[in-house]
PDB file of C-alpha atoms in Angstrom:
ATOM      1  CA  MET A 234       1.415  12.679 -21.925  1.00 47.00           C
ATOM      2  CA  HIS A 235      -0.790  15.535 -20.590  1.00 53.00           C
ATOM      3  CA  LEU A 236      -4.138  16.443 -23.188  1.00 53.00           C
ATOM      4  CA  PRO A 237      -6.091  19.083 -22.750  1.00 58.00           C
ATOM      5  CA  HIS A 238      -9.941  18.899 -22.336  1.00 62.00           C
ATOM      6  CA  PRO A 239     -12.314  17.493 -23.426  1.00 68.00           C
ATOM      7  CA  LEU A 240      -9.139  15.159 -25.305  1.00 73.00           C
ATOM      8  CA  TYR A 241      -8.344  14.145 -21.761  1.00 74.00           C
ATOM      9  CA  GLY A 242     -11.230  12.784 -20.502  1.00 79.00           C
ATOM     10  CA  LEU A 243     -11.971  11.024 -24.068  1.00 83.00           C
ATOM     11  CA  TYR A 244      -8.461   9.039 -23.914  1.00 83.00           C
ATOM     12  CA  GLU A 245      -8.893   8.142 -19.870  1.00 85.00           C
ATOM     13  CA  ARG A 246     -12.969   6.463 -20.692  1.00 85.00           C
ATOM     14  CA  ARG A 247     -11.228   4.481 -23.859  1.00 86.00           C
ATOM     15  CA  LEU A 248      -8.442   4.033 -21.409  1.00 86.00           C
ATOM     16  CA  ALA A 249     -10.714   2.374 -19.086  1.00 86.00           C
ATOM     17  CA  ALA A 250     -12.922   0.868 -21.288  1.00 85.00           C
ATOM     18  CA  SER A 251      -9.480  -1.223 -23.177  1.00 87.00           C
ATOM     19  CA  LEU A 252      -9.113  -3.054 -19.634  1.00 88.00           C
ATOM     20  CA  PRO A 253     -10.176  -7.033 -19.945  1.00 87.00           C
ATOM     21  CA  ALA A 254     -12.831  -7.734 -17.324  1.00 82.00           C
ATOM     22  CA  ASP A 255     -10.660 -10.687 -16.561  1.00 85.00           C
ATOM     23  CA  GLY A 256      -7.107  -9.122 -16.205  1.00 86.00           C
ATOM     24  CA  ARG A 257      -7.531  -6.671 -13.349  1.00 91.00           C
ATOM     25  CA  PRO A 258      -5.711  -7.161 -10.252  1.00 96.00           C
ATOM     26  CA  ARG A 259      -7.064  -8.330  -6.540  1.00 97.00           C
ATOM     27  CA  HIS A 260      -4.373  -6.691  -4.703  1.00 98.00           C
ATOM     28  CA  ILE A 261      -2.912  -3.330  -5.307  1.00 98.00           C
ATOM     29  CA  GLY A 262       0.167  -2.304  -3.033  1.00 98.00           C
ATOM     30  CA  VAL A 263       1.404   1.071  -3.549  1.00 98.00           C
ATOM     31  CA  ILE A 264       4.272   3.133  -2.241  1.00 98.00           C
ATOM     32  CA  LEU A 265       3.177   6.268  -1.905  1.00 97.00           C
ATOM     33  CA  ASP A 266       6.663   8.224  -3.026  1.00 96.00           C
ATOM     34  CA  GLY A 267       7.578  12.163  -3.580  1.00 96.00           C
ATOM     35  CA  ASN A 268       5.507  14.079  -1.219  1.00 96.00           C
ATOM     36  CA  ARG A 269       8.404  16.508  -0.392  1.00 95.00           C
ATOM     37  CA  ARG A 270      10.063  16.613  -3.917  1.00 97.00           C
ATOM     38  CA  TRP A 271       6.314  17.780  -5.132  1.00 97.00           C
ATOM     39  CA  ALA A 272       6.217  20.168  -2.780  1.00 97.00           C
ATOM     40  CA  ARG A 273       9.714  21.643  -3.640  1.00 96.00           C
ATOM     41  CA  THR A 274       8.853  22.174  -6.792  1.00 96.00           C
ATOM     42  CA  LEU A 275       6.319  24.298  -5.815  1.00 96.00           C
ATOM     43  CA  GLY A 276       8.276  26.299  -3.976  1.00 97.00           C
ATOM     44  CA  GLU A 277       6.320  25.136  -1.054  1.00 96.00           C
ATOM     45  CA  THR A 278       6.894  23.134   2.556  1.00 94.00           C
ATOM     46  CA  ALA A 279       7.498  19.455   3.564  1.00 92.00           C
ATOM     47  CA  SER A 280       4.141  19.644   5.265  1.00 93.00           C
ATOM     48  CA  THR A 281       2.740  20.969   2.360  1.00 96.00           C
ATOM     49  CA  GLY A 282       3.527  18.208   0.667  1.00 96.00           C
ATOM     50  CA  HIS A 283       2.304  15.347   2.973  1.00 96.00           C
ATOM     51  CA  ARG A 284      -1.268  16.511   3.402  1.00 96.00           C
ATOM     52  CA  ARG A 285      -2.005  17.053  -0.085  1.00 97.00           C
ATOM     53  CA  GLY A 286      -0.439  13.374  -0.320  1.00 97.00           C
ATOM     54  CA  ALA A 287      -2.976  12.425   1.698  1.00 97.00           C
ATOM     55  CA  ASP A 288      -5.421  13.832   0.097  1.00 96.00           C
ATOM     56  CA  LYS A 289      -4.792  11.862  -3.013  1.00 97.00           C
ATOM     57  CA  ILE A 290      -5.937   8.503  -0.976  1.00 98.00           C
ATOM     58  CA  ALA A 291      -9.199   8.788  -1.279  1.00 98.00           C
ATOM     59  CA  ASP A 292      -9.568   8.967  -4.888  1.00 98.00           C
ATOM     60  CA  LEU A 293      -7.225   5.963  -5.322  1.00 98.00           C
ATOM     61  CA  LEU A 294      -9.487   4.017  -3.120  1.00 98.00           C
ATOM     62  CA  THR A 295     -12.060   5.346  -5.258  1.00 98.00           C
ATOM     63  CA  TRP A 296     -10.360   3.995  -8.483  1.00 97.00           C
ATOM     64  CA  SER A 297      -9.664   1.123  -7.129  1.00 98.00           C
ATOM     65  CA  GLU A 298     -13.174   0.016  -6.204  1.00 96.00           C
ATOM     66  CA  GLU A 299     -14.413   1.030  -9.672  1.00 94.00           C
ATOM     67  CA  VAL A 300     -12.485  -1.910 -11.193  1.00 94.00           C
ATOM     68  CA  GLY A 301     -13.193  -4.509  -8.463  1.00 95.00           C
ATOM     69  CA  VAL A 302     -10.038  -4.317  -6.683  1.00 97.00           C
ATOM     70  CA  GLU A 303     -10.422  -6.275  -2.763  1.00 98.00           C
ATOM     71  CA  VAL A 304      -7.901  -5.033  -1.023  1.00 98.00           C
ATOM     72  CA  VAL A 305      -5.361  -1.575  -1.215  1.00 98.00           C
ATOM     73  CA  THR A 306      -2.039  -2.118   0.614  1.00 98.00           C
ATOM     74  CA  LEU A 307      -0.767   1.629   1.419  1.00 98.00           C
ATOM     75  CA  TRP A 308       3.156   2.598   1.996  1.00 98.00           C
ATOM     76  CA  MET A 309       2.160   5.680   4.438  1.00 97.00           C
ATOM     77  CA  LEU A 310       5.306   5.868   6.731  1.00 96.00           C
ATOM     78  CA  SER A 311       8.256   3.202   6.866  1.00 96.00           C
ATOM     79  CA  THR A 312      10.511   2.094   9.452  1.00 95.00           C
ATOM     80  CA  ASP A 313      13.466   4.384   8.183  1.00 94.00           C
ATOM     81  CA  ASN A 314      10.977   6.956   8.097  1.00 93.00           C
ATOM     82  CA  LEU A 315      11.230   7.335  11.358  1.00 94.00           C
ATOM     83  CA  SER A 316      14.821   8.377  11.470  1.00 92.00           C
ATOM     84  CA  ARG A 317      13.430  11.719  10.137  1.00 91.00           C
ATOM     85  CA  SER A 318      13.700  15.195  12.500  1.00 90.00           C
ATOM     86  CA  ALA A 319      11.760  15.250  15.113  1.00 91.00           C
ATOM     87  CA  GLU A 320       9.596  18.109  14.158  1.00 92.00           C
ATOM     88  CA  GLU A 321       9.016  16.467  10.537  1.00 89.00           C
ATOM     89  CA  LEU A 322       7.999  13.040  12.231  1.00 93.00           C
ATOM     90  CA  THR A 323       5.499  14.633  14.671  1.00 94.00           C
ATOM     91  CA  GLU A 324       4.026  17.056  11.955  1.00 95.00           C
ATOM     92  CA  LEU A 325       4.036  13.493   9.510  1.00 95.00           C
ATOM     93  CA  LEU A 326       2.401  11.122  12.065  1.00 97.00           C
ATOM     94  CA  ALA A 327      -0.344  14.378  12.781  1.00 97.00           C
ATOM     95  CA  ILE A 328      -1.314  14.180   9.028  1.00 97.00           C
ATOM     96  CA  ILE A 329      -1.288  10.314   8.735  1.00 98.00           C
ATOM     97  CA  CYS A 330      -3.219   9.855  11.922  1.00 98.00           C
ATOM     98  CA  ASP A 331      -5.693  12.656  10.228  1.00 98.00           C
ATOM     99  CA  ALA A 332      -5.784  10.743   7.084  1.00 98.00           C
ATOM    100  CA  VAL A 333      -7.093   7.678   8.398  1.00 98.00           C
ATOM    101  CA  ALA A 334      -9.429   8.639  10.916  1.00 98.00           C
ATOM    102  CA  ASP A 335     -10.656  10.172   7.531  1.00 98.00           C
ATOM    103  CA  LEU A 336     -10.872   7.084   5.661  1.00 98.00           C
ATOM    104  CA  ALA A 337     -12.720   5.590   8.373  1.00 98.00           C
ATOM    105  CA  ALA A 338     -15.397   8.250   8.966  1.00 98.00           C
ATOM    106  CA  THR A 339     -16.574   7.405   5.350  1.00 97.00           C
ATOM    107  CA  ARG A 340     -17.382   4.014   6.491  1.00 96.00           C
ATOM    108  CA  ARG A 341     -16.718   2.673   3.209  1.00 97.00           C
ATOM    109  CA  TRP A 342     -13.468   0.893   3.257  1.00 98.00           C
ATOM    110  CA  ARG A 343     -12.422  -1.497   5.892  1.00 98.00           C
ATOM    111  CA  ILE A 344      -9.050  -0.317   7.949  1.00 98.00           C
ATOM    112  CA  GLN A 345      -6.441  -2.351   8.576  1.00 98.00           C
ATOM    113  CA  VAL A 346      -3.295  -1.111  10.360  1.00 98.00           C
ATOM    114  CA  MET A 347      -0.107  -2.781   9.672  1.00 98.00           C
ATOM    115  CA  GLY A 348       3.470  -2.048  10.909  1.00 97.00           C
ATOM    116  CA  ALA A 349       5.365  -1.698  14.054  1.00 95.00           C
ATOM    117  CA  LEU A 350       3.210   0.524  16.254  1.00 95.00           C
ATOM    118  CA  GLU A 351       5.374  -0.169  19.195  1.00 95.00           C
ATOM    119  CA  LEU A 352       7.823   2.953  17.549  1.00 95.00           C
ATOM    120  CA  LEU A 353       5.009   5.188  17.234  1.00 96.00           C
ATOM    121  CA  PRO A 354       4.298   7.691  20.067  1.00 96.00           C
ATOM    122  CA  GLU A 355       1.367   5.911  22.176  1.00 97.00           C
ATOM    123  CA  ASP A 356      -1.029   8.773  20.735  1.00 97.00           C
ATOM    124  CA  ALA A 357      -0.493   7.963  17.140  1.00 97.00           C
ATOM    125  CA  ALA A 358      -0.738   4.289  17.476  1.00 98.00           C
ATOM    126  CA  ALA A 359      -3.894   4.874  19.613  1.00 98.00           C
ATOM    127  CA  ALA A 360      -5.536   6.474  16.903  1.00 98.00           C
ATOM    128  CA  LEU A 361      -4.582   4.108  14.317  1.00 98.00           C
ATOM    129  CA  ARG A 362      -6.179   1.416  16.395  1.00 98.00           C
ATOM    130  CA  GLY A 363      -8.771   3.484  16.704  1.00 98.00           C
ATOM    131  CA  ALA A 364     -10.145   3.765  12.903  1.00 98.00           C
ATOM    132  CA  GLN A 365      -9.343   0.434  12.384  1.00 98.00           C
ATOM    133  CA  GLU A 366     -11.720  -0.651  15.563  1.00 98.00           C
ATOM    134  CA  ARG A 367     -14.391   1.476  14.275  1.00 98.00           C
ATOM    135  CA  THR A 368     -14.133   0.002  10.388  1.00 98.00           C
ATOM    136  CA  ALA A 369     -13.767  -3.553  11.622  1.00 97.00           C
ATOM    137  CA  ASP A 370     -17.732  -4.711  11.003  1.00 97.00           C
ATOM    138  CA  VAL A 371     -17.761  -3.038   7.160  1.00 97.00           C
ATOM    139  CA  GLU A 372     -17.607  -5.118   4.238  1.00 94.00           C
ATOM    140  CA  GLY A 373     -16.351  -2.907   1.068  1.00 91.00           C
ATOM    141  CA  LEU A 374     -12.791  -2.546  -0.043  1.00 97.00           C
ATOM    142  CA  HIS A 375      -9.721  -3.945   2.786  1.00 98.00           C
ATOM    143  CA  VAL A 376      -7.402  -1.042   2.839  1.00 98.00           C
ATOM    144  CA  ASN A 377      -3.935  -1.908   4.498  1.00 98.00           C
ATOM    145  CA  VAL A 378      -2.352   1.276   5.677  1.00 98.00           C
ATOM    146  CA  ALA A 379       1.301   0.675   6.378  1.00 98.00           C
ATOM    147  CA  VAL A 380       2.383   2.804   9.134  1.00 98.00           C
ATOM    148  CA  GLY A 381       6.222   2.216  10.509  1.00 97.00           C
ATOM    149  CA  TYR A 382       6.255  -0.599   8.114  1.00 98.00           C
ATOM    150  CA  GLY A 383       9.490  -2.427   6.659  1.00 97.00           C
ATOM    151  CA  GLY A 384       9.508  -6.025   5.279  1.00 97.00           C
ATOM    152  CA  ARG A 385      12.264  -7.428   6.564  1.00 96.00           C
ATOM    153  CA  ARG A 386      10.521  -6.474  10.083  1.00 96.00           C
ATOM    154  CA  GLU A 387       7.169  -7.822   9.032  1.00 97.00           C
ATOM    155  CA  ILE A 388       9.237 -11.491   8.160  1.00 97.00           C
ATOM    156  CA  ALA A 389      10.561 -11.066  11.490  1.00 96.00           C
ATOM    157  CA  ASP A 390       7.919 -10.080  13.323  1.00 96.00           C
ATOM    158  CA  ALA A 391       6.118 -13.454  11.587  1.00 96.00           C
ATOM    159  CA  VAL A 392       9.354 -15.588  12.329  1.00 95.00           C
ATOM    160  CA  ARG A 393       8.804 -14.409  16.070  1.00 94.00           C
ATOM    161  CA  SER A 394       5.110 -15.260  16.493  1.00 94.00           C
ATOM    162  CA  LEU A 395       5.402 -18.449  14.994  1.00 94.00           C
ATOM    163  CA  LEU A 396       8.016 -19.238  17.831  1.00 93.00           C
ATOM    164  CA  ARG A 397       5.835 -18.221  20.521  1.00 93.00           C
ATOM    165  CA  GLU A 398       2.687 -20.278  19.189  1.00 92.00           C
ATOM    166  CA  HIS A 399       5.144 -23.168  18.557  1.00 89.00           C
ATOM    167  CA  ALA A 400       6.499 -22.672  22.041  1.00 90.00           C
ATOM    168  CA  GLY A 401       2.938 -22.362  24.023  1.00 93.00           C
ATOM    169  CA  ASN A 402       2.084 -25.504  22.134  1.00 89.00           C
ATOM    170  CA  GLY A 403       4.851 -27.787  23.290  1.00 92.00           C
ATOM    171  CA  THR A 404       6.153 -28.015  20.584  1.00 87.00           C
ATOM    172  CA  THR A 405       9.868 -28.753  20.248  1.00 88.00           C
ATOM    173  CA  LEU A 406      12.739 -26.746  17.795  1.00 86.00           C
ATOM    174  CA  GLU A 407      13.631 -29.986  16.458  1.00 89.00           C
ATOM    175  CA  GLU A 408      10.055 -30.459  16.161  1.00 88.00           C
ATOM    176  CA  LEU A 409       9.263 -27.072  14.290  1.00 88.00           C
ATOM    177  CA  ALA A 410      12.361 -27.661  11.883  1.00 86.00           C
ATOM    178  CA  GLU A 411      11.100 -31.224  11.173  1.00 88.00           C
ATOM    179  CA  GLY A 412       7.554 -29.722   9.217  1.00 86.00           C
ATOM    180  CA  PHE A 413       8.122 -26.577   8.560  1.00 88.00           C
ATOM    181  CA  ASP A 414       7.348 -24.314   5.763  1.00 89.00           C
ATOM    182  CA  VAL A 415       6.677 -21.534   3.824  1.00 90.00           C
ATOM    183  CA  GLU A 416       3.097 -21.502   4.881  1.00 91.00           C
ATOM    184  CA  HIS A 417       4.187 -21.443   8.496  1.00 92.00           C
ATOM    185  CA  ILE A 418       5.752 -17.519   7.443  1.00 94.00           C
ATOM    186  CA  ALA A 419       2.543 -16.192   5.382  1.00 95.00           C
ATOM    187  CA  GLU A 420       0.323 -16.979   8.611  1.00 96.00           C
ATOM    188  CA  HIS A 421       1.844 -15.185  10.818  1.00 96.00           C
ATOM    189  CA  LEU A 422       2.653 -12.020   8.480  1.00 97.00           C
ATOM    190  CA  TYR A 423       0.313  -8.798   8.780  1.00 97.00           C
ATOM    191  CA  THR A 424      -1.472  -9.532   5.606  1.00 97.00           C
ATOM    192  CA  LYS A 425      -2.533 -13.354   6.597  1.00 96.00           C
ATOM    193  CA  GLY A 426      -5.708 -14.833   5.169  1.00 95.00           C
ATOM    194  CA  GLN A 427      -5.250 -12.098   2.011  1.00 97.00           C
ATOM    195  CA  PRO A 428      -4.345 -12.596  -1.194  1.00 96.00           C
ATOM    196  CA  ASP A 429      -0.632 -11.353  -2.196  1.00 97.00           C
ATOM    197  CA  PRO A 430      -0.337  -8.248  -4.231  1.00 98.00           C
ATOM    198  CA  ASP A 431      -0.690  -8.961  -7.852  1.00 97.00           C
ATOM    199  CA  LEU A 432       0.638  -5.314  -8.768  1.00 98.00           C
ATOM    200  CA  VAL A 433       2.840  -3.000  -7.103  1.00 98.00           C
ATOM    201  CA  ILE A 434       3.103   0.442  -7.791  1.00 98.00           C
ATOM    202  CA  ARG A 435       5.380   3.196  -6.885  1.00 98.00           C
ATOM    203  CA  THR A 436       5.520   6.659  -7.420  1.00 98.00           C
ATOM    204  CA  SER A 437       7.954   9.454  -7.776  1.00 96.00           C
ATOM    205  CA  GLY A 438      10.171   7.575 -10.528  1.00 95.00           C
ATOM    206  CA  GLU A 439      12.236   5.716  -7.686  1.00 94.00           C
ATOM    207  CA  GLN A 440      12.278   2.343  -9.482  1.00 95.00           C
ATOM    208  CA  ARG A 441      12.914  -0.318  -6.265  1.00 93.00           C
ATOM    209  CA  LEU A 442      10.648  -1.777  -3.896  1.00 93.00           C
ATOM    210  CA  GLY A 443      12.634  -0.425  -0.473  1.00 93.00           C
ATOM    211  CA  GLY A 444      10.969  -3.089   1.491  1.00 95.00           C
ATOM    212  CA  PHE A 445       7.781  -3.266   0.389  1.00 97.00           C
ATOM    213  CA  LEU A 446       5.613  -6.575   1.095  1.00 98.00           C
ATOM    214  CA  LEU A 447       9.200  -8.361   0.600  1.00 97.00           C
ATOM    215  CA  TRP A 448       7.404 -11.759   1.292  1.00 97.00           C
ATOM    216  CA  GLN A 449       4.266 -11.124  -0.213  1.00 97.00           C
ATOM    217  CA  SER A 450       5.404  -9.837  -3.267  1.00 97.00           C
ATOM    218  CA  ALA A 451       7.493 -12.850  -4.846  1.00 94.00           C
ATOM    219  CA  HIS A 452       4.588 -13.365  -7.374  1.00 94.00           C
ATOM    220  CA  SER A 453       3.834  -9.374  -7.707  1.00 97.00           C
ATOM    221  CA  GLU A 454       3.743  -7.378 -11.050  1.00 97.00           C
ATOM    222  CA  PHE A 455       5.687  -4.261 -10.178  1.00 97.00           C
ATOM    223  CA  TYR A 456       4.926  -0.313 -11.624  1.00 98.00           C
ATOM    224  CA  PHE A 457       7.147   2.475 -11.468  1.00 98.00           C
ATOM    225  CA  CYS A 458       5.143   6.128 -12.463  1.00 97.00           C
ATOM    226  CA  GLU A 459       7.187   9.193 -12.898  1.00 97.00           C
ATOM    227  CA  ALA A 460       4.200  11.025 -10.954  1.00 97.00           C
ATOM    228  CA  TYR A 461       4.747  12.078  -8.039  1.00 98.00           C
ATOM    229  CA  TRP A 462       2.280  10.852  -5.324  1.00 98.00           C
ATOM    230  CA  PRO A 463       0.088  14.124  -4.520  1.00 97.00           C
ATOM    231  CA  ALA A 464       0.186  14.713  -8.497  1.00 97.00           C
ATOM    232  CA  PHE A 465      -1.012  11.113  -8.955  1.00 97.00           C
ATOM    233  CA  ARG A 466      -3.969  10.961 -11.533  1.00 96.00           C
ATOM    234  CA  ARG A 467      -6.925   8.246 -12.556  1.00 95.00           C
ATOM    235  CA  VAL A 468      -5.088   8.416 -16.049  1.00 95.00           C
ATOM    236  CA  ASP A 469      -2.103   7.598 -14.351  1.00 96.00           C
ATOM    237  CA  PHE A 470      -4.385   4.342 -12.455  1.00 97.00           C
ATOM    238  CA  LEU A 471      -5.465   2.984 -15.233  1.00 96.00           C
ATOM    239  CA  ARG A 472      -1.755   2.843 -17.323  1.00 96.00           C
ATOM    240  CA  ALA A 473      -0.991   0.974 -14.243  1.00 97.00           C
ATOM    241  CA  LEU A 474      -3.696  -1.485 -14.841  1.00 97.00           C
ATOM    242  CA  ARG A 475      -3.260  -1.485 -18.473  1.00 95.00           C
ATOM    243  CA  SER A 476       0.411  -2.257 -18.377  1.00 95.00           C
ATOM    244  CA  TYR A 477      -0.695  -4.979 -15.895  1.00 96.00           C
ATOM    245  CA  ALA A 478      -3.202  -6.720 -17.832  1.00 94.00           C
ATOM    246  CA  ALA A 479      -0.944  -6.991 -21.271  1.00 92.00           C
ATOM    247  CA  ARG A 480       1.759  -8.842 -18.648  1.00 88.00           C
ATOM    248  CA  GLU A 481       1.923 -13.136 -19.407  1.00 76.00           C
ATOM    249  CA  ARG A 482       2.000 -13.942 -15.813  1.00 72.00           C
ATOM    250  CA  ARG A 483       3.477 -17.024 -15.643  1.00 69.00           C
ATOM    251  CA  LEU A 484       4.059 -17.151 -11.468  1.00 66.00           C
ATOM    252  CA  GLY A 485       7.129 -19.810 -12.153  1.00 62.00           C
ATOM    253  CA  ARG A 486       5.456 -22.285 -14.200  1.00 60.00           C
TER     254      ARG A 486
END
């Protein structure tokens, strides 16, 4: 629905006012999808779409702050995306690194990089780690930047870390198996210590997770938005929150 100004602003304000204070998510995961398709609709290059998508991130984080969200996880590059052409991947990584550096430079948000950074070129991995280090003391909104991320790989990395930890402590496989619990995996995920996502938003009309936060999203609510990521608006964000607030979250009970 596209409303003319000033009716659009009025609708947006009423939508924001209608959100219950006790029905807002602590952690939101966002699959930033549709940059290239948005660019194609305008006859632009893929890099233009990626840059416009990167420019949208600060808006999302501001909207999240306004409603009291504590953690936002942004899926910016998947392990599958690493198979794209070398030319596109090089340009995309440069855009991502610039975007993350800009977020860090604001000193508003605490950046945490998550993913298989060892699969990235060393300069890109170093740039992302640097942004994380520069915001380690920031107490604002916690922003997970998922780059080179895949949900299956995260679980495999968690299991690998768990096995190494117990091997270092002298625990036998039999002893580990005897006391093994789901929390052992959770304690070794990239997001350890954080609340699981209450709401996962995917833009561009695709209705699948594609491997995003596979473990953590077991009880998440999902919201699929038709807008391509560069065209995602505050009203789209508020609609996602309204949909979330209207659901009865039984969490299996």
